XYZ file of C-alpha atoms in Angstrom:
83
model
C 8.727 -1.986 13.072
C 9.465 -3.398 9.411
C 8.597 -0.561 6.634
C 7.429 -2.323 3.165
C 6.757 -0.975 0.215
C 4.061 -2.547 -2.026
C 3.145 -2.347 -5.376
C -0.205 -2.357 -7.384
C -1.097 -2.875 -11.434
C -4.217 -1.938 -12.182
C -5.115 -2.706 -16.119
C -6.443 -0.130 -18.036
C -5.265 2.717 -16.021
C -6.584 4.309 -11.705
C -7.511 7.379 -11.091
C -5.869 9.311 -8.254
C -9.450 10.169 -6.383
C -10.013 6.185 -6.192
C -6.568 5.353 -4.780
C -7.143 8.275 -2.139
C -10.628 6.273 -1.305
C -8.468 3.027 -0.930
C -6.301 4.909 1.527
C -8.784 6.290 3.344
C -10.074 2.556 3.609
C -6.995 1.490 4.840
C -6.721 3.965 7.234
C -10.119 3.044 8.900
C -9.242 -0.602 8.885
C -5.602 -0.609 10.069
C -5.471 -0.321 13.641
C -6.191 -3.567 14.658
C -4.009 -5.188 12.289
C -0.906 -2.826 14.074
C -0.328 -1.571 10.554
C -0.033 2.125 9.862
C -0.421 3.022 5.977
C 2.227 6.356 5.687
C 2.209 7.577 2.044
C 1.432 6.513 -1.378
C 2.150 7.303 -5.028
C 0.218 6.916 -7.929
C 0.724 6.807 -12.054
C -2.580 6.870 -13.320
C -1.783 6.144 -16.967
C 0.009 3.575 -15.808
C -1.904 1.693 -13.429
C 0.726 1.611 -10.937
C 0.193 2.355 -7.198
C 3.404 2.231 -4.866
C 2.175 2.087 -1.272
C 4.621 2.693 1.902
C 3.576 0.742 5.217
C 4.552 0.350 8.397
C 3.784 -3.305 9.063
C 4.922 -6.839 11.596
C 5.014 -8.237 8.269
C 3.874 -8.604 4.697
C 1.136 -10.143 5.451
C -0.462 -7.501 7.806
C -0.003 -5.348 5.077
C -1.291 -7.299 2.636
C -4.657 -8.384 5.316
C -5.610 -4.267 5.783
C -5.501 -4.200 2.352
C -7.702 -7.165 1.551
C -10.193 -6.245 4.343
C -10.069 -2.221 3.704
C -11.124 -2.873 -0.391
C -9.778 -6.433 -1.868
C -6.790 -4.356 -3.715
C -3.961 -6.573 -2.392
C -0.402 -5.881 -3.820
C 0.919 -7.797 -6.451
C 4.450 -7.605 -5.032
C 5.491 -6.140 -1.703
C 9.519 -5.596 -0.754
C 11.196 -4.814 2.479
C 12.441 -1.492 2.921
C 14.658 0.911 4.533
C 15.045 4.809 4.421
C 18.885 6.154 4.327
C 19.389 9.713 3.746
């Protein structure tokens, strides 16, 4: 399956507890979609929130997100893991 990874700006800063919510929410909301939300990464004084997906497509990704709490990424990129 295609592995994304997304990225969020949230003005004026995010705290860490209300990104884990958002996870959580995409976790719950996921399944039928046939996305699977893996890890994510957060600087709060930033604003930034870097999401890695499991996904068909950006889309899907982008739908849990929508569905699970309206947060959708600002810009999403195909990825791959080499080690």
């Amino acid at each position: 399956m295609p592995r994304f990874m997304d990225v969020h700006t949230i003005e004026g800063g995010v705290s860490a507890a209300d990104v884990a919510g958002a996870h959580q929410a995409d976790l719950a909301t996921q399944g039928p979609h046939g996305v699977s939300y893996l890890k994510y990464w957060v600087d709060e004084q930033a604003g930034k929130i870097f999401c890695l997906v499991d996904a068909p497509d950006a889309e899907a990704a982008n739908t849990v997100h929508r569905e699970a709490h309206g947060l959708v990424a600002d810009e999403i990129y195909p990825v791959s893991e080499h080690v």
